[in-house]
mmCIF file of C-alpha atoms in Angstrom:
data_model
loop_
_atom_site.group_PDB
_atom_site.id
_atom_site.type_symbol
_atom_site.label_atom_id
_atom_site.label_comp_id
_atom_site.label_asym_id
_atom_site.label_seq_id
_atom_site.Cartn_x
_atom_site.Cartn_y
_atom_site.Cartn_z
ATOM 1 C CA GLN A 1 0.026 -0.027 -0.007
ATOM 2 C CA VAL A 2 1.233 3.475 -0.942
ATOM 3 C CA ARG A 3 -0.146 6.543 0.710
ATOM 4 C CA LEU A 4 0.181 9.736 -1.412
ATOM 5 C CA VAL A 5 -0.182 13.297 -0.032
ATOM 6 C CA GLU A 6 -0.410 16.330 -2.262
ATOM 7 C CA SER A 7 0.456 19.877 -1.224
ATOM 8 C CA GLY A 8 1.180 23.181 -2.778
ATOM 9 C CA GLY A 9 -2.180 24.140 -4.220
ATOM 10 C CA GLY A 10 -3.683 27.614 -3.689
ATOM 11 C CA PHE A 11 -5.329 30.650 -5.137
ATOM 12 C CA VAL A 12 -3.244 32.551 -7.674
ATOM 13 C CA GLN A 13 -3.684 35.112 -10.513
ATOM 14 C CA ALA A 14 -3.510 34.219 -14.138
ATOM 15 C CA GLY A 15 0.136 34.096 -15.233
ATOM 16 C CA ASP A 16 1.376 33.144 -11.893
ATOM 17 C CA SER A 17 3.165 29.887 -10.999
ATOM 18 C CA LEU A 18 2.665 27.120 -8.463
ATOM 19 C CA ARG A 19 4.654 23.978 -7.575
ATOM 20 C CA LEU A 20 2.670 20.953 -6.432
ATOM 21 C CA SER A 21 4.378 18.226 -4.389
ATOM 22 C CA CYS A 22 3.283 14.664 -3.895
ATOM 23 C CA ALA A 23 4.887 12.870 -0.947
ATOM 24 C CA ALA A 24 4.782 9.061 -0.736
ATOM 25 C CA SER A 25 4.546 7.105 2.454
ATOM 26 C CA ARG A 26 6.877 4.384 1.428
ATOM 27 C CA ARG A 27 10.525 4.613 0.563
ATOM 28 C CA THR A 28 9.961 2.621 -2.654
ATOM 29 C CA ILE A 29 8.501 5.337 -4.794
ATOM 30 C CA GLY A 30 11.197 4.667 -7.265
ATOM 31 C CA THR A 31 9.473 1.419 -8.190
ATOM 32 C CA TYR A 32 6.330 3.277 -9.242
ATOM 33 C CA ALA A 33 5.487 5.231 -12.423
ATOM 34 C CA MET A 34 3.880 8.529 -11.164
ATOM 35 C CA GLY A 35 1.480 10.959 -12.702
ATOM 36 C CA TRP A 36 -0.652 14.065 -12.153
ATOM 37 C CA PHE A 37 -4.301 14.276 -13.022
ATOM 38 C CA ARG A 38 -6.911 17.135 -12.419
ATOM 39 C CA GLN A 39 -10.624 17.390 -12.039
ATOM 40 C CA ALA A 40 -12.657 20.520 -12.493
ATOM 41 C CA PRO A 41 -16.245 20.761 -11.208
ATOM 42 C CA GLY A 42 -18.654 18.970 -13.336
ATOM 43 C CA SER A 43 -15.864 17.368 -15.387
ATOM 44 C CA GLU A 44 -14.161 13.980 -15.410
ATOM 45 C CA ARG A 45 -10.730 13.477 -13.995
ATOM 46 C CA GLU A 46 -8.132 14.098 -16.794
ATOM 47 C CA PHE A 47 -4.552 13.335 -17.381
ATOM 48 C CA VAL A 48 -1.951 16.126 -16.949
ATOM 49 C CA ALA A 49 1.500 14.633 -16.870
ATOM 50 C CA ALA A 50 3.333 11.371 -16.247
ATOM 51 C CA ILE A 51 6.942 10.453 -15.434
ATOM 52 C CA SER A 52 8.709 7.055 -15.599
ATOM 53 C CA ARG A 53 10.419 5.466 -12.681
ATOM 54 C CA SER A 54 13.861 6.667 -13.838
ATOM 55 C CA ALA A 55 12.527 10.107 -14.743
ATOM 56 C CA LEU A 56 14.074 9.579 -18.252
ATOM 57 C CA SER A 57 10.667 9.687 -19.943
ATOM 58 C CA LYS A 58 7.947 12.238 -19.368
ATOM 59 C CA GLN A 59 4.625 12.840 -21.080
ATOM 60 C CA TYR A 60 2.187 15.700 -20.954
ATOM 61 C CA ALA A 61 -1.355 16.485 -21.966
ATOM 62 C CA ASP A 62 -1.578 19.066 -24.700
ATOM 63 C CA SER A 63 -2.977 21.625 -22.269
ATOM 64 C CA ALA A 64 0.116 21.275 -20.146
ATOM 65 C CA LYS A 65 2.883 21.181 -22.787
ATOM 66 C CA GLY A 66 5.272 24.132 -22.513
ATOM 67 C CA ARG A 67 3.855 25.317 -19.291
ATOM 68 C CA PHE A 68 3.963 22.445 -16.789
ATOM 69 C CA THR A 69 7.021 20.353 -15.782
ATOM 70 C CA ILE A 70 6.802 17.045 -13.961
ATOM 71 C CA SER A 71 9.882 15.816 -11.984
ATOM 72 C CA ARG A 72 10.668 13.404 -9.234
ATOM 73 C CA ASP A 73 13.239 12.970 -6.495
ATOM 74 C CA ASN A 74 13.171 9.357 -5.542
ATOM 75 C CA ALA A 75 15.595 9.979 -2.658
ATOM 76 C CA LYS A 76 13.029 12.328 -1.163
ATOM 77 C CA ASN A 77 10.144 10.068 -2.173
ATOM 78 C CA THR A 78 8.445 13.026 -3.868
ATOM 79 C CA VAL A 79 7.043 13.925 -7.132
ATOM 80 C CA TYR A 80 6.600 17.503 -8.305
ATOM 81 C CA LEU A 81 4.532 19.418 -10.766
ATOM 82 C CA GLN A 82 5.833 22.940 -11.700
ATOM 83 C CA MET A 83 3.010 24.960 -13.187
ATOM 84 C CA ASP A 84 3.930 28.175 -14.962
ATOM 85 C CA SER A 85 1.821 30.742 -16.945
ATOM 86 C CA LEU A 86 -1.394 29.488 -15.116
ATOM 87 C CA LYS A 87 -4.707 30.145 -16.759
ATOM 88 C CA PRO A 88 -8.202 30.258 -15.290
ATOM 89 C CA GLU A 89 -8.952 26.933 -17.130
ATOM 90 C CA ASP A 90 -6.322 25.311 -15.058
ATOM 91 C CA THR A 91 -8.548 25.643 -12.047
ATOM 92 C CA ALA A 92 -9.151 22.158 -10.662
ATOM 93 C CA VAL A 93 -8.394 19.699 -7.884
ATOM 94 C CA TYR A 94 -5.014 18.180 -8.763
ATOM 95 C CA TYR A 95 -4.318 14.513 -7.935
ATOM 96 C CA CYS A 96 -1.148 12.530 -7.716
ATOM 97 C CA ALA A 97 -1.250 8.864 -8.824
ATOM 98 C CA ALA A 98 1.125 5.895 -8.631
ATOM 99 C CA SER A 99 1.199 2.873 -10.895
ATOM 100 C CA ALA A 100 3.109 -0.409 -10.821
ATOM 101 C CA GLY A 101 2.904 -0.347 -14.564
ATOM 102 C CA ASP A 102 5.154 1.456 -17.007
ATOM 103 C CA TYR A 103 3.140 4.611 -17.126
ATOM 104 C CA VAL A 104 0.069 6.274 -15.532
ATOM 105 C CA ARG A 105 -1.598 8.183 -18.252
ATOM 106 C CA THR A 106 -5.209 7.122 -17.710
ATOM 107 C CA VAL A 107 -7.365 7.009 -14.626
ATOM 108 C CA GLY A 108 -7.751 3.274 -15.037
ATOM 109 C CA SER A 109 -3.979 2.759 -14.931
ATOM 110 C CA ALA A 110 -3.502 4.209 -11.510
ATOM 111 C CA ASP A 111 -3.037 1.851 -8.531
ATOM 112 C CA TYR A 112 -2.987 4.636 -5.798
ATOM 113 C CA TRP A 113 -4.348 8.097 -5.540
ATOM 114 C CA GLY A 114 -3.686 11.070 -3.329
ATOM 115 C CA GLN A 115 -6.529 13.044 -1.728
ATOM 116 C CA GLY A 116 -6.025 16.071 -4.029
ATOM 117 C CA THR A 117 -5.047 19.695 -3.664
ATOM 118 C CA GLN A 118 -7.114 22.608 -4.902
ATOM 119 C CA VAL A 119 -5.722 24.975 -7.472
ATOM 120 C CA THR A 120 -7.691 28.072 -8.298
ATOM 121 C CA VAL A 121 -6.552 30.566 -10.966
ATOM 122 C CA SER A 122 -8.318 33.913 -11.086
ATOM 123 C CA SER A 123 -8.419 36.117 -14.173
#
């Protein structure tokens, strides 16, 4: 069992930046592929970014390309999502996910979820 805890969300203005963190309870996060998803009110949970175990491979949703950066520090048991040039449409609850598979790019591929952190971007 892996417990994931997100932090770093908040209320910001359009154009601002935020860095989300996802801390894992076990010191074996390096054995999991990790990802970030988000869910806006009235919408389904959607993929944002994914990173392989080694951090050599990263993937992004089109909406995140060029603005968001996913990274991981296996020694600190933490995954990050740096979000720059935030837009009002980025407003959502952001969730961290872990997968024992090669990638976590879909909701169904996640084995573990965090509780989420709210990001609100005002225009």
